[in-house]
Coordinates of C-alpha atoms and ligand atoms in Angstrom, one line a residue:
X318 CA 17.5 -2.4 9.5
X319 CA 16.6 1.3 10.4
X320 CA 13.2 0.9 9.0
X321 CA 11.0 -2.2 10.5
X322 CA 7.3 -1.3 9.5
X323 CA 4.3 0.3 8.0
X324 CA 2.6 0.6 10.7
X325 CA -0.6 3.0 9.9
X326 CA -1.7 6.1 8.0
X327 CA -3.9 8.8 8.1
X328 CA -6.5 10.2 5.4
X329 CA -8.4 12.8 5.2
X330 CA -11.5 12.9 3.4
X331 CA -14.0 16.0 2.7
X332 CA -16.6 13.6 3.8
X333 CA -14.8 11.8 6.3
X334 CA -17.8 10.0 8.3
X335 CA -19.2 8.7 4.9
X336 CA -15.7 6.8 3.8
X337 CA -15.4 5.6 7.7
X338 CA -17.9 4.3 7.2
X339 CA -17.7 2.5 3.5
X340 CA -14.7 0.8 5.4
X341 CA -16.7 -0.5 8.3
X342 CA -19.5 -1.7 5.6
X343 CA -16.1 -3.5 4.3
X344 CA -14.2 -5.4 6.9
X345 CA -12.0 -2.6 8.8
X346 CA -13.2 -2.3 12.6
X347 CA -14.2 1.1 14.3
X348 CA -11.6 1.2 17.4
X349 CA -12.8 5.4 18.8
X350 CA -13.4 8.0 16.7
X351 CA -12.3 8.1 13.5
X352 CA -9.6 5.4 13.6
X353 CA -10.0 2.2 11.9
X354 CA -7.9 -1.0 11.7
X355 CA -8.1 -5.4 11.4
X356 CA -8.2 -7.5 14.0
X357 CA -5.0 -8.1 14.7
X358 CA -3.9 -4.2 14.0
X359 CA -7.1 -2.0 15.3
X360 CA -5.1 0.9 13.7
X361 CA -4.3 1.4 10.4
X362 CA -6.3 3.9 9.1
X363 CA -7.2 7.3 10.7
X364 CA -9.3 9.6 9.3
X365 CA -10.2 13.0 9.4
X366 CA -12.4 16.1 7.7
X367 CA -9.5 18.0 4.8
X368 CA -10.9 19.9 1.8
X369 CA -9.5 17.6 -0.6
X370 CA -8.9 13.7 -0.4
X371 CA -4.6 13.1 0.4
X372 CA -2.6 11.4 2.1
X373 CA -2.0 13.8 6.5
X374 CA 0.2 11.0 7.5
X375 CA 1.6 7.9 7.8
X376 CA 3.4 6.6 10.8
X377 CA 6.8 4.0 10.5
X378 CA 8.5 1.7 12.9
X379 CA 12.6 1.3 13.5
X380 CA 14.6 -1.2 15.2
X381 CA 16.3 1.1 17.9
X382 CA 16.6 5.1 19.0
X383 CA 19.5 4.7 17.2
X384 CA 17.7 4.2 14.3
X385 CA 15.8 7.4 15.1
X386 CA 19.5 9.0 15.3
X387 CA 20.5 7.7 11.6
X388 CA 17.4 8.9 10.4
X389 CA 17.5 12.8 11.7
X390 CA 21.1 12.7 10.6
X391 CA 20.7 11.6 7.4
X392 CA 17.5 13.9 7.2
X393 CA 20.0 16.6 7.9
X394 CA 22.7 15.8 5.5
X395 CA 19.8 16.4 2.7
X396 CA 18.4 19.7 4.7
X397 CA 16.0 18.5 5.8
X398 CA 14.5 19.3 9.7
X399 CA 13.5 16.2 12.0
X400 CA 12.7 16.5 15.2
X401 CA 13.0 13.6 17.8
X402 CA 11.7 14.3 21.1
X403 CA 12.4 10.9 22.4
X404 CA 10.1 9.3 19.9
X405 CA 8.9 9.6 18.0
X406 CA 11.0 10.9 14.6
X407 CA 8.6 13.3 13.3
X408 CA 9.3 15.2 9.8
X409 CA 7.7 16.5 6.7
X410 CA 7.1 14.4 3.7
X411 CA 9.3 17.7 1.7
X412 CA 7.1 17.5 -1.9
X413 CA 3.7 15.7 -0.6
X414 CA 3.4 17.2 2.7
X415 CA 2.5 14.5 4.7
X416 CA 3.4 13.8 7.7
X417 CA 5.8 10.9 8.7
X418 CA 6.7 9.6 12.0
X419 CA 8.6 6.8 13.1
X420 CA 8.6 5.2 16.7
X421 CA 10.8 2.5 17.8
X422 CA 8.8 -0.8 18.0
X423 CA 7.4 -2.9 14.9
X424 CA 3.7 -4.2 13.5
X425 CA 1.9 -6.2 15.3
X426 CA 2.2 -10.4 14.2
X427 CA -0.7 -11.1 12.1
X428 CA -2.1 -14.2 13.1
X429 CA -1.7 -16.7 10.4
X430 CA -4.3 -17.6 7.7
X431 CA -6.7 -21.0 8.0
X432 CA -5.4 -23.5 5.5
X433 CA -7.9 -23.7 2.7
X434 CA -7.1 -27.7 1.0
X435 CA -7.1 -27.2 -2.8
X436 CA -8.1 -30.1 -4.9
X437 CA -4.7 -29.3 -7.9
X438 CA -4.2 -31.9 -10.6
X439 CA -2.8 -35.5 -9.4
X440 CA -3.4 -34.1 -5.4
X441 CA -7.0 -34.3 -3.9
X442 CA -6.7 -32.7 -0.3
X443 CA -10.0 -32.0 -0.4
X444 CA -12.6 -35.2 -0.6
X445 CA -16.3 -35.3 -0.1
X446 CA -17.3 -32.0 0.9
X447 CA -17.2 -28.5 -1.2
X448 CA -14.5 -26.3 -1.2
X449 CA -14.7 -23.8 1.4
X450 CA -15.1 -20.7 -0.4
X451 CA -18.2 -22.3 -1.3
X452 CA -19.0 -24.0 2.4
X453 CA -18.4 -20.8 4.0
X454 CA -19.5 -17.7 1.5
X455 CA -21.6 -16.1 3.8
X456 CA -18.7 -15.7 6.4
X457 CA -16.7 -12.4 5.3
X458 CA -12.7 -12.7 5.4
X459 CA -12.0 -9.0 5.9
X460 CA -8.7 -7.6 4.9
X461 CA -6.1 -8.4 7.4
X462 CA -3.6 -5.4 6.6
X463 CA -2.7 -2.7 5.8
X464 CA 0.7 -3.4 3.2
X465 CA 1.3 -0.5 1.3
X466 CA 0.6 2.4 -0.5
X467 CA 2.2 4.5 -4.0
X468 CA 2.4 7.8 -4.1
X469 CA 2.2 10.1 -7.3
X470 CA 5.6 12.4 -7.4
X471 CA 5.9 15.6 -9.8
X472 CA 9.8 16.2 -8.0
X473 CA 11.0 12.1 -7.7
X474 CA 13.8 12.9 -7.3
X475 CA 13.3 14.7 -3.9
X476 CA 10.9 11.8 -3.6
X477 CA 13.3 9.6 -4.2
X478 CA 16.3 11.0 -1.8
X479 CA 14.0 11.7 0.9
X480 CA 12.7 8.1 1.4
X481 CA 16.0 6.2 0.4
X482 CA 18.3 8.8 1.5
X483 CA 16.6 10.1 4.6
X484 CA 14.2 7.4 6.2
X485 CA 16.1 4.5 4.6
X486 CA 13.6 2.2 2.7
X487 CA 15.1 -0.2 0.3
X488 CA 14.0 -0.2 -3.0
X489 CA 13.4 -3.8 -3.9
X490 CA 13.3 -3.3 -8.1
X491 CA 12.8 -0.4 -10.3
X492 CA 11.5 0.2 -13.8
X493 CA 13.6 2.3 -15.9
X494 CA 14.3 6.6 -15.9
X495 CA 12.3 6.3 -12.6
X496 CA 9.4 5.4 -14.2
X497 CA 8.6 3.9 -11.1
X498 CA 10.4 2.6 -7.7
X499 CA 9.4 -0.5 -5.6
X500 CA 10.9 -0.1 -2.1
X501 CA 9.9 -2.0 0.9
X502 CA 10.3 -1.8 5.2
X503 CA 9.1 -4.5 6.0
X504 CA 9.5 -8.5 4.2
X505 CA 6.2 -6.5 1.6
X506 CA 8.5 -6.2 -2.1
X507 CA 6.5 -3.0 -1.6
X508 CA 5.2 -1.1 1.8
X509 CA 5.6 2.0 -1.0
X510 CA 6.1 2.9 -4.5
X511 CA 7.1 6.2 -5.9
X512 CA 6.1 7.4 -9.7
X513 CA 5.8 10.4 -11.6
X514 CA 2.8 12.6 -11.7
X515 CA 2.3 16.2 -12.3
X516 CA 0.8 16.6 -8.5
X517 CA 1.8 15.1 -5.5
X518 CA -1.4 12.9 -4.9
X519 CA -1.7 9.1 -3.1
X520 CA -2.4 7.1 -5.7
X521 CA -3.2 3.8 -3.8
X522 CA -3.1 1.9 -0.1
X523 CA -3.3 -1.2 0.0
X524 CA -4.5 -4.4 1.8
X525 CA -3.9 -7.2 2.7
X526 CA -6.0 -10.2 2.4
X527 CA -6.1 -13.9 2.9
X528 CA -5.9 -15.6 -1.0
X529 CA -7.7 -15.4 -4.6
X530 CA -11.4 -16.0 -2.8
X531 CA -11.4 -14.0 0.0
X532 CA -10.2 -10.9 -2.6
X533 CA -12.8 -12.2 -4.7
X534 CA -15.8 -11.8 -2.5
X535 CA -14.3 -7.9 -1.2
X536 CA -14.3 -7.1 -4.3
X537 CA -17.5 -8.0 -5.5
X538 CA -19.5 -6.7 -2.4
X539 CA -17.6 -3.1 -3.2
X540 CA -19.1 -3.5 -6.5
X541 CA -22.7 -4.8 -5.7
X542 CA -22.7 -1.4 -3.3
X543 CA -21.4 0.5 -5.9
X544 CA -20.2 -0.9 -9.5
X545 CA -18.8 2.2 -11.0
X546 CA -16.3 1.8 -8.1
X547 CA -14.4 -0.9 -10.0
X548 CA -10.9 0.2 -11.1
X549 CA -8.8 -2.4 -12.7
X550 CA -8.5 -6.5 -11.9
X551 CA -8.5 -8.9 -10.8
X552 CA -4.9 -9.7 -11.7
X553 CA -1.0 -10.8 -10.7
X554 CA 1.2 -8.1 -10.6
X555 CA 5.1 -8.6 -12.0
X556 CA 6.9 -7.3 -9.7
X557 CA 5.8 -8.2 -6.5
X558 CA 4.3 -11.2 -7.7
X559 CA 1.0 -10.4 -5.9
X560 CA -2.7 -11.2 -7.2
X561 CA -4.4 -7.5 -7.5
X562 CA -8.0 -5.9 -7.9
X563 CA -8.4 -2.3 -8.1
X564 CA -11.3 -0.2 -6.1
X565 CA -12.1 3.6 -5.9
X566 CA -13.2 4.5 -2.1
X567 CA -16.0 7.1 -2.3
X568 CA -13.5 10.1 -1.8
X569 CA -12.1 8.9 -5.2
X570 CA -9.2 7.2 -3.9
X571 CA -8.0 3.9 -5.3
X572 CA -7.4 1.5 -2.6
X573 CA -6.2 -2.7 -4.0
X574 CA -7.1 -5.6 -2.6
X575 CA -3.9 -7.6 -2.8
X576 CA -2.6 -11.2 -2.0
X577 CA 0.4 -13.2 -2.8
X578 CA 3.4 -10.8 -2.3
X579 CA 6.7 -11.6 -2.5
X580 CA 8.4 -11.4 0.9
X581 CA 11.8 -10.6 0.6
X582 CA 13.9 -12.3 4.4
X583 CA 16.8 -12.0 3.2
X584 CA 17.9 -8.1 1.6
X585 CA 21.6 -9.4 0.8
X586 CA 20.3 -12.5 -1.0
X587 CA 17.4 -9.6 -2.9
X588 CA 19.7 -7.9 -4.0
X589 CA 22.2 -9.5 -5.5
X590 CA 20.3 -12.2 -6.8
X591 CA 16.3 -10.7 -8.1
X592 CA 16.7 -6.8 -7.3
X593 CA 17.3 -5.2 -10.7
X594 CA 16.6 -1.3 -11.4
X595 CA 16.6 -1.3 -14.9
X596 CA 13.7 -2.7 -15.8
X597 CA 11.8 -2.0 -18.4
X598 CA 8.4 0.0 -18.8
X599 CA 4.5 -1.3 -19.3
X600 CA 5.6 -3.5 -22.8
X601 CA 8.6 -5.1 -21.2
X602 CA 8.8 -7.6 -18.9
X603 CA 8.0 -5.5 -15.9
X604 CA 4.6 -4.9 -17.7
X605 CA 1.6 -4.2 -15.5
X606 CA 0.4 -8.2 -15.3
X607 CA 1.1 -11.6 -16.0
X608 CA -2.4 -12.6 -16.3
X609 CA -5.2 -10.3 -15.8
X610 CA -5.6 -6.9 -17.3
X611 CA -2.2 -5.7 -19.6
X612 CA -2.2 -2.4 -18.5
X613 CA -5.0 -0.2 -16.4
X614 CA -7.1 2.4 -17.9
X615 CA -5.4 5.9 -18.1
X616 CA -7.2 6.8 -15.1
X617 CA -5.1 4.9 -13.1
X618 CA -2.1 6.8 -13.7
X619 CA -4.1 10.3 -14.2
X620 CA -7.4 10.7 -11.9
X621 CA -10.0 12.0 -12.7
X622 CA -9.9 15.0 -9.9
X623 CA -6.3 15.9 -9.9
X624 CA -6.5 19.1 -11.3
X625 CA -9.0 19.2 -7.9
X626 CA -6.3 18.3 -6.3
X627 CA -3.3 20.2 -8.1
X628 CA -5.3 23.8 -6.9
X629 CA -5.7 22.6 -3.3
X630 CA -2.3 21.6 -3.1
X631 CA -1.2 25.2 -4.6
X632 CA -3.1 27.1 -1.7
X633 CA -0.9 25.1 0.4
X634 CA 2.4 26.7 -1.5
X635 CA 2.7 22.9 -2.4
X636 CA 3.3 21.5 -6.0
Ligands
FE2_1460 FE1 -1.0 -1.9 -5.5

């Protein structure tokens, strides 16, 4: 298995301290200047200064030095340059322009979420006491880990070649005609999703929370601070099965609080029994949600600041 983990990411921000303060208020832990993480993973998000909001770096892991050599060889076949100085491997996303580094290693384990007994029809798991979400409502349950990110690409084929054929992400599901490719480097149904866009940009990044109650509380806390941060949710996606709530950070990046995503531990079984590369689009069985909003608002796919991002990228020679 060439890749085994999404370790962390770096964002550039016109107001890095404001973005960092936002995430400290909403559950991330600051471990050093510009470095934020969770209790189990101290480095998940690095924030640096930039002239526009964008993804600057993506940090992945793989199992062995041989995997690094394999990735370098495949990138070379694609005409892309990778630098391997022992470890890590460093290369550049040919469409988006951010750095991708791959280290030999794996993400730190996540301590299991505490069991919270729930009463269901025919089975009482909690008697003579209030639900945990009520009893512990003042105790925040912060994000547990960075789970995935979604890139809008002006050249989907080049992006697919880089992530699938070069780096070795594995396809979990694909919406027909390249509308969206869900891919993984861990057990998560998707750690990365590619979708078409007029310019290269980060559509959203996603943190896993314990459960729906944790998502509701965390999202409500963001909305109490900035009511216009709401983007779409809550709901449950079809592809990946995850519960979602999308909001906007102070820079206008969308982020998602999610839980209960499909986990793929047997690649062959998923490929054989579940992986589909011909899902229909938004009106078909792979539509946006099982419950919750049927569709996101148009700005979910075309954020209003895309022209600003496109201009900044053009100045760097990027589409
Ligand atoms: Fe997502």
